């Protein structure tokens, strides 16, 4: 009986269970990577449709000096920051983990860019990736923190009424 009481008291002291769950982390990371590329591809497709341009993977993985980093690509990456932040808010749900997930997303984007076009040599690619990482992190943290700071409803707890009008 004593071990049970210690176990219950230990769990009651914590608001969340902070046990390390690698399957949860890996599944969240895969989901966030999919959201990143799905959002980026969707925005680029929509913008290419408006400008009547052909879209290819070259637009997503632009990294060489011969390639052109145009306004459409810049706008798509900036818009994708908001999509990634909403994904962080919906999937990760912790403001303390937003930086970790955002850096991991952009690290894998760097790896895939290296595999597709080679090592990125454009300064604008590095700046765009850095700005995208920073904006996604701040927006994701803001959304998660806003949700974390909401009041927790306590069901079944009676409150004392201090108004003199009510008996």
PDB file of C-alpha atoms in Angstrom:
ATOM      1  CA  UNK A   1       0.000   0.000   0.000  1.00  0.00           C
ATOM      2  CA  UNK A   2       2.844   2.441   0.726  1.00  0.00           C
ATOM      3  CA  UNK A   3       4.436   2.005  -2.717  1.00  0.00           C
ATOM      4  CA  UNK A   4       1.049   2.771  -4.280  1.00  0.00           C
ATOM      5  CA  UNK A   5       0.635   5.968  -2.239  1.00  0.00           C
ATOM      6  CA  UNK A   6       4.140   7.147  -3.184  1.00  0.00           C
ATOM      7  CA  UNK A   7       3.428   6.417  -6.825  1.00  0.00           C
ATOM      8  CA  UNK A   8       0.103   8.277  -6.779  1.00  0.00           C
ATOM      9  CA  UNK A   9       1.613  11.252  -4.912  1.00  0.00           C
ATOM     10  CA  UNK A  10       4.473  11.390  -7.401  1.00  0.00           C
ATOM     11  CA  UNK A  11       2.075  11.482 -10.349  1.00  0.00           C
ATOM     12  CA  UNK A  12      -0.218  14.011  -8.744  1.00  0.00           C
ATOM     13  CA  UNK A  13       2.659  16.436  -8.266  1.00  0.00           C
ATOM     14  CA  UNK A  14       3.213  16.614 -12.023  1.00  0.00           C
ATOM     15  CA  UNK A  15       0.893  18.360 -14.445  1.00  0.00           C
ATOM     16  CA  UNK A  16       2.148  16.351 -17.419  1.00  0.00           C
ATOM     17  CA  UNK A  17       3.947  13.084 -17.801  1.00  0.00           C
ATOM     18  CA  UNK A  18       7.480  13.924 -18.945  1.00  0.00           C
ATOM     19  CA  UNK A  19       8.605  10.398 -19.701  1.00  0.00           C
ATOM     20  CA  UNK A  20      10.704  10.052 -22.814  1.00  0.00           C
ATOM     21  CA  UNK A  21       8.699   8.431 -25.623  1.00  0.00           C
ATOM     22  CA  UNK A  22      10.835   7.992 -28.757  1.00  0.00           C
ATOM     23  CA  UNK A  23       7.929   6.690 -30.856  1.00  0.00           C
ATOM     24  CA  UNK A  24       5.900   9.823 -30.093  1.00  0.00           C
ATOM     25  CA  UNK A  25       8.841  12.109 -30.910  1.00  0.00           C
ATOM     26  CA  UNK A  26       9.615  10.320 -34.181  1.00  0.00           C
ATOM     27  CA  UNK A  27       5.970  10.340 -35.269  1.00  0.00           C
ATOM     28  CA  UNK A  28       5.670  14.046 -34.410  1.00  0.00           C
ATOM     29  CA  UNK A  29       8.857  14.763 -36.373  1.00  0.00           C
ATOM     30  CA  UNK A  30       7.618  12.870 -39.434  1.00  0.00           C
ATOM     31  CA  UNK A  31       4.282  14.669 -39.234  1.00  0.00           C
ATOM     32  CA  UNK A  32       5.996  18.062 -38.937  1.00  0.00           C
ATOM     33  CA  UNK A  33       8.303  17.309 -41.875  1.00  0.00           C
ATOM     34  CA  UNK A  34       5.260  16.338 -43.954  1.00  0.00           C
ATOM     35  CA  UNK A  35       3.457  19.533 -42.938  1.00  0.00           C
ATOM     36  CA  UNK A  36       6.538  21.593 -43.858  1.00  0.00           C
ATOM     37  CA  UNK A  37       6.840  20.127 -47.363  1.00  0.00           C
ATOM     38  CA  UNK A  38       3.098  19.870 -47.972  1.00  0.00           C
ATOM     39  CA  UNK A  39       2.626  23.508 -46.985  1.00  0.00           C
ATOM     40  CA  UNK A  40       5.605  24.675 -49.033  1.00  0.00           C
ATOM     41  CA  UNK A  41       4.520  22.646 -52.055  1.00  0.00           C
ATOM     42  CA  UNK A  42       0.924  23.827 -51.818  1.00  0.00           C
ATOM     43  CA  UNK A  43       1.871  27.490 -51.553  1.00  0.00           C
ATOM     44  CA  UNK A  44       4.368  27.182 -54.412  1.00  0.00           C
ATOM     45  CA  UNK A  45       1.830  25.358 -56.568  1.00  0.00           C
ATOM     46  CA  UNK A  46      -0.787  28.037 -55.918  1.00  0.00           C
ATOM     47  CA  UNK A  47       1.677  30.849 -56.687  1.00  0.00           C
ATOM     48  CA  UNK A  48       2.952  29.100 -59.811  1.00  0.00           C
ATOM     49  CA  UNK A  49      -0.647  28.628 -60.939  1.00  0.00           C
ATOM     50  CA  UNK A  50      -1.269  32.365 -60.541  1.00  0.00           C
ATOM     51  CA  UNK A  51       1.905  33.276 -62.427  1.00  0.00           C
ATOM     52  CA  UNK A  52       1.432  30.511 -65.038  1.00  0.00           C
ATOM     53  CA  UNK A  53       4.848  29.054 -64.293  1.00  0.00           C
ATOM     54  CA  UNK A  54       6.052  25.491 -64.188  1.00  0.00           C
ATOM     55  CA  UNK A  55       6.733  24.108 -60.747  1.00  0.00           C
ATOM     56  CA  UNK A  56       9.343  21.490 -59.933  1.00  0.00           C
ATOM     57  CA  UNK A  57      11.412  20.289 -57.014  1.00  0.00           C
ATOM     58  CA  UNK A  58      14.119  22.700 -58.152  1.00  0.00           C
ATOM     59  CA  UNK A  59      12.084  25.543 -56.665  1.00  0.00           C
ATOM     60  CA  UNK A  60      11.994  23.875 -53.250  1.00  0.00           C
ATOM     61  CA  UNK A  61      15.665  22.871 -53.240  1.00  0.00           C
ATOM     62  CA  UNK A  62      17.291  25.965 -54.807  1.00  0.00           C
ATOM     63  CA  UNK A  63      20.826  26.198 -53.462  1.00  0.00           C
ATOM     64  CA  UNK A  64      23.366  26.788 -56.265  1.00  0.00           C
ATOM     65  CA  UNK A  65      24.701  30.050 -57.679  1.00  0.00           C
ATOM     66  CA  UNK A  66      23.210  29.363 -61.104  1.00  0.00           C
ATOM     67  CA  UNK A  67      19.724  29.073 -59.627  1.00  0.00           C
ATOM     68  CA  UNK A  68      17.521  32.058 -59.017  1.00  0.00           C
ATOM     69  CA  UNK A  69      15.829  32.734 -55.712  1.00  0.00           C
ATOM     70  CA  UNK A  70      12.854  34.802 -56.857  1.00  0.00           C
ATOM     71  CA  UNK A  71      10.061  36.600 -55.021  1.00  0.00           C
ATOM     72  CA  UNK A  72       7.669  33.694 -55.470  1.00  0.00           C
ATOM     73  CA  UNK A  73      10.031  31.372 -53.601  1.00  0.00           C
ATOM     74  CA  UNK A  74      10.625  33.953 -50.876  1.00  0.00           C
ATOM     75  CA  UNK A  75       6.900  34.495 -50.409  1.00  0.00           C
ATOM     76  CA  UNK A  76       6.274  30.733 -50.342  1.00  0.00           C
ATOM     77  CA  UNK A  77       8.880  30.190 -47.604  1.00  0.00           C
ATOM     78  CA  UNK A  78       7.587  33.097 -45.511  1.00  0.00           C
ATOM     79  CA  UNK A  79       3.996  31.878 -45.866  1.00  0.00           C
ATOM     80  CA  UNK A  80       5.142  28.382 -44.973  1.00  0.00           C
ATOM     81  CA  UNK A  81       6.463  29.746 -41.660  1.00  0.00           C
ATOM     82  CA  UNK A  82       2.861  30.343 -40.603  1.00  0.00           C
ATOM     83  CA  UNK A  83       1.808  26.858 -41.741  1.00  0.00           C
ATOM     84  CA  UNK A  84       4.719  25.298 -39.847  1.00  0.00           C
ATOM     85  CA  UNK A  85       3.846  27.313 -36.718  1.00  0.00           C
ATOM     86  CA  UNK A  86       0.256  26.084 -36.820  1.00  0.00           C
ATOM     87  CA  UNK A  87       1.598  22.544 -37.227  1.00  0.00           C
ATOM     88  CA  UNK A  88       3.804  23.023 -34.162  1.00  0.00           C
ATOM     89  CA  UNK A  89       0.812  24.318 -32.240  1.00  0.00           C
ATOM     90  CA  UNK A  90      -1.397  21.412 -33.288  1.00  0.00           C
ATOM     91  CA  UNK A  91       1.089  18.515 -33.176  1.00  0.00           C
ATOM     92  CA  UNK A  92       3.874  19.415 -30.731  1.00  0.00           C
ATOM     93  CA  UNK A  93       1.748  21.540 -28.334  1.00  0.00           C
ATOM     94  CA  UNK A  94       4.719  22.539 -26.172  1.00  0.00           C
ATOM     95  CA  UNK A  95       6.431  25.886 -26.441  1.00  0.00           C
ATOM     96  CA  UNK A  96       9.654  24.451 -25.012  1.00  0.00           C
ATOM     97  CA  UNK A  97       9.942  21.992 -27.914  1.00  0.00           C
ATOM     98  CA  UNK A  98       9.184  24.373 -30.793  1.00  0.00           C
ATOM     99  CA  UNK A  99      12.837  25.331 -31.297  1.00  0.00           C
ATOM    100  CA  UNK A 100      13.914  21.674 -31.302  1.00  0.00           C
ATOM    101  CA  UNK A 101      11.349  20.653 -33.895  1.00  0.00           C
ATOM    102  CA  UNK A 102      11.905  23.701 -36.113  1.00  0.00           C
ATOM    103  CA  UNK A 103      15.679  23.248 -36.176  1.00  0.00           C
ATOM    104  CA  UNK A 104      15.211  19.544 -36.913  1.00  0.00           C
ATOM    105  CA  UNK A 105      12.829  20.338 -39.796  1.00  0.00           C
ATOM    106  CA  UNK A 106      15.337  22.736 -41.328  1.00  0.00           C
ATOM    107  CA  UNK A 107      18.237  20.354 -40.702  1.00  0.00           C
ATOM    108  CA  UNK A 108      16.485  17.634 -42.710  1.00  0.00           C
ATOM    109  CA  UNK A 109      15.641  20.224 -45.363  1.00  0.00           C
ATOM    110  CA  UNK A 110      19.373  21.007 -45.519  1.00  0.00           C
ATOM    111  CA  UNK A 111      20.216  17.301 -45.842  1.00  0.00           C
ATOM    112  CA  UNK A 112      17.647  16.794 -48.610  1.00  0.00           C
ATOM    113  CA  UNK A 113      18.898  19.921 -50.384  1.00  0.00           C
ATOM    114  CA  UNK A 114      22.448  18.546 -50.249  1.00  0.00           C
ATOM    115  CA  UNK A 115      21.263  15.235 -51.696  1.00  0.00           C
ATOM    116  CA  UNK A 116      19.183  16.883 -54.443  1.00  0.00           C
ATOM    117  CA  UNK A 117      21.400  19.762 -55.620  1.00  0.00           C
ATOM    118  CA  UNK A 118      24.582  19.550 -53.595  1.00  0.00           C
ATOM    119  CA  UNK A 119      25.871  21.741 -50.779  1.00  0.00           C
ATOM    120  CA  UNK A 120      24.032  25.099 -50.695  1.00  0.00           C
ATOM    121  CA  UNK A 121      26.319  27.914 -51.844  1.00  0.00           C
ATOM    122  CA  UNK A 122      23.785  30.733 -52.126  1.00  0.00           C
ATOM    123  CA  UNK A 123      23.937  33.237 -49.291  1.00  0.00           C
ATOM    124  CA  UNK A 124      20.264  33.974 -49.885  1.00  0.00           C
ATOM    125  CA  UNK A 125      19.424  30.284 -49.306  1.00  0.00           C
ATOM    126  CA  UNK A 126      21.169  30.364 -45.922  1.00  0.00           C
ATOM    127  CA  UNK A 127      19.480  33.641 -44.949  1.00  0.00           C
ATOM    128  CA  UNK A 128      16.070  32.393 -46.085  1.00  0.00           C
ATOM    129  CA  UNK A 129      16.493  29.161 -44.118  1.00  0.00           C
ATOM    130  CA  UNK A 130      17.635  31.061 -41.023  1.00  0.00           C
ATOM    131  CA  UNK A 131      14.748  33.542 -41.198  1.00  0.00           C
ATOM    132  CA  UNK A 132      12.278  30.716 -41.840  1.00  0.00           C
ATOM    133  CA  UNK A 133      13.594  28.831 -38.812  1.00  0.00           C
ATOM    134  CA  UNK A 134      13.438  31.893 -36.547  1.00  0.00           C
ATOM    135  CA  UNK A 135       9.956  33.007 -37.617  1.00  0.00           C
ATOM    136  CA  UNK A 136       8.518  29.480 -37.404  1.00  0.00           C
ATOM    137  CA  UNK A 137       9.987  29.052 -33.919  1.00  0.00           C
ATOM    138  CA  UNK A 138       8.675  32.356 -32.569  1.00  0.00           C
ATOM    139  CA  UNK A 139       5.207  31.915 -34.049  1.00  0.00           C
ATOM    140  CA  UNK A 140       5.002  28.296 -32.860  1.00  0.00           C
ATOM    141  CA  UNK A 141       6.131  29.266 -29.354  1.00  0.00           C
ATOM    142  CA  UNK A 142       3.622  32.111 -29.258  1.00  0.00           C
ATOM    143  CA  UNK A 143       0.732  29.853 -30.269  1.00  0.00           C
ATOM    144  CA  UNK A 144       1.754  27.067 -27.887  1.00  0.00           C
ATOM    145  CA  UNK A 145       2.347  29.442 -25.006  1.00  0.00           C
ATOM    146  CA  UNK A 146      -1.013  31.110 -25.604  1.00  0.00           C
ATOM    147  CA  UNK A 147      -2.673  27.699 -25.300  1.00  0.00           C
ATOM    148  CA  UNK A 148      -0.557  26.663 -22.297  1.00  0.00           C
ATOM    149  CA  UNK A 149      -1.544  29.796 -20.383  1.00  0.00           C
ATOM    150  CA  UNK A 150      -5.282  29.198 -20.670  1.00  0.00           C
ATOM    151  CA  UNK A 151      -7.106  28.515 -17.444  1.00  0.00           C
ATOM    152  CA  UNK A 152      -7.570  24.887 -16.505  1.00  0.00           C
ATOM    153  CA  UNK A 153     -11.222  24.222 -15.656  1.00  0.00           C
ATOM    154  CA  UNK A 154     -11.662  22.461 -12.358  1.00  0.00           C
ATOM    155  CA  UNK A 155     -14.782  20.311 -12.533  1.00  0.00           C
ATOM    156  CA  UNK A 156     -16.525  19.486  -9.302  1.00  0.00           C
ATOM    157  CA  UNK A 157     -14.759  22.103  -7.163  1.00  0.00           C
ATOM    158  CA  UNK A 158     -17.068  24.355  -5.208  1.00  0.00           C
ATOM    159  CA  UNK A 159     -16.123  27.999  -4.935  1.00  0.00           C
ATOM    160  CA  UNK A 160     -17.135  30.158  -2.022  1.00  0.00           C
ATOM    161  CA  UNK A 161     -19.460  33.007  -2.904  1.00  0.00           C
ATOM    162  CA  UNK A 162     -18.316  36.263  -1.332  1.00  0.00           C
ATOM    163  CA  UNK A 163     -21.160  38.439  -2.606  1.00  0.00           C
ATOM    164  CA  UNK A 164     -23.401  39.835   0.116  1.00  0.00           C
ATOM    165  CA  UNK A 165     -26.427  39.734  -2.211  1.00  0.00           C
ATOM    166  CA  UNK A 166     -26.467  35.957  -2.444  1.00  0.00           C
ATOM    167  CA  UNK A 167     -27.055  33.945   0.737  1.00  0.00           C
TER     168      UNK A 167
END
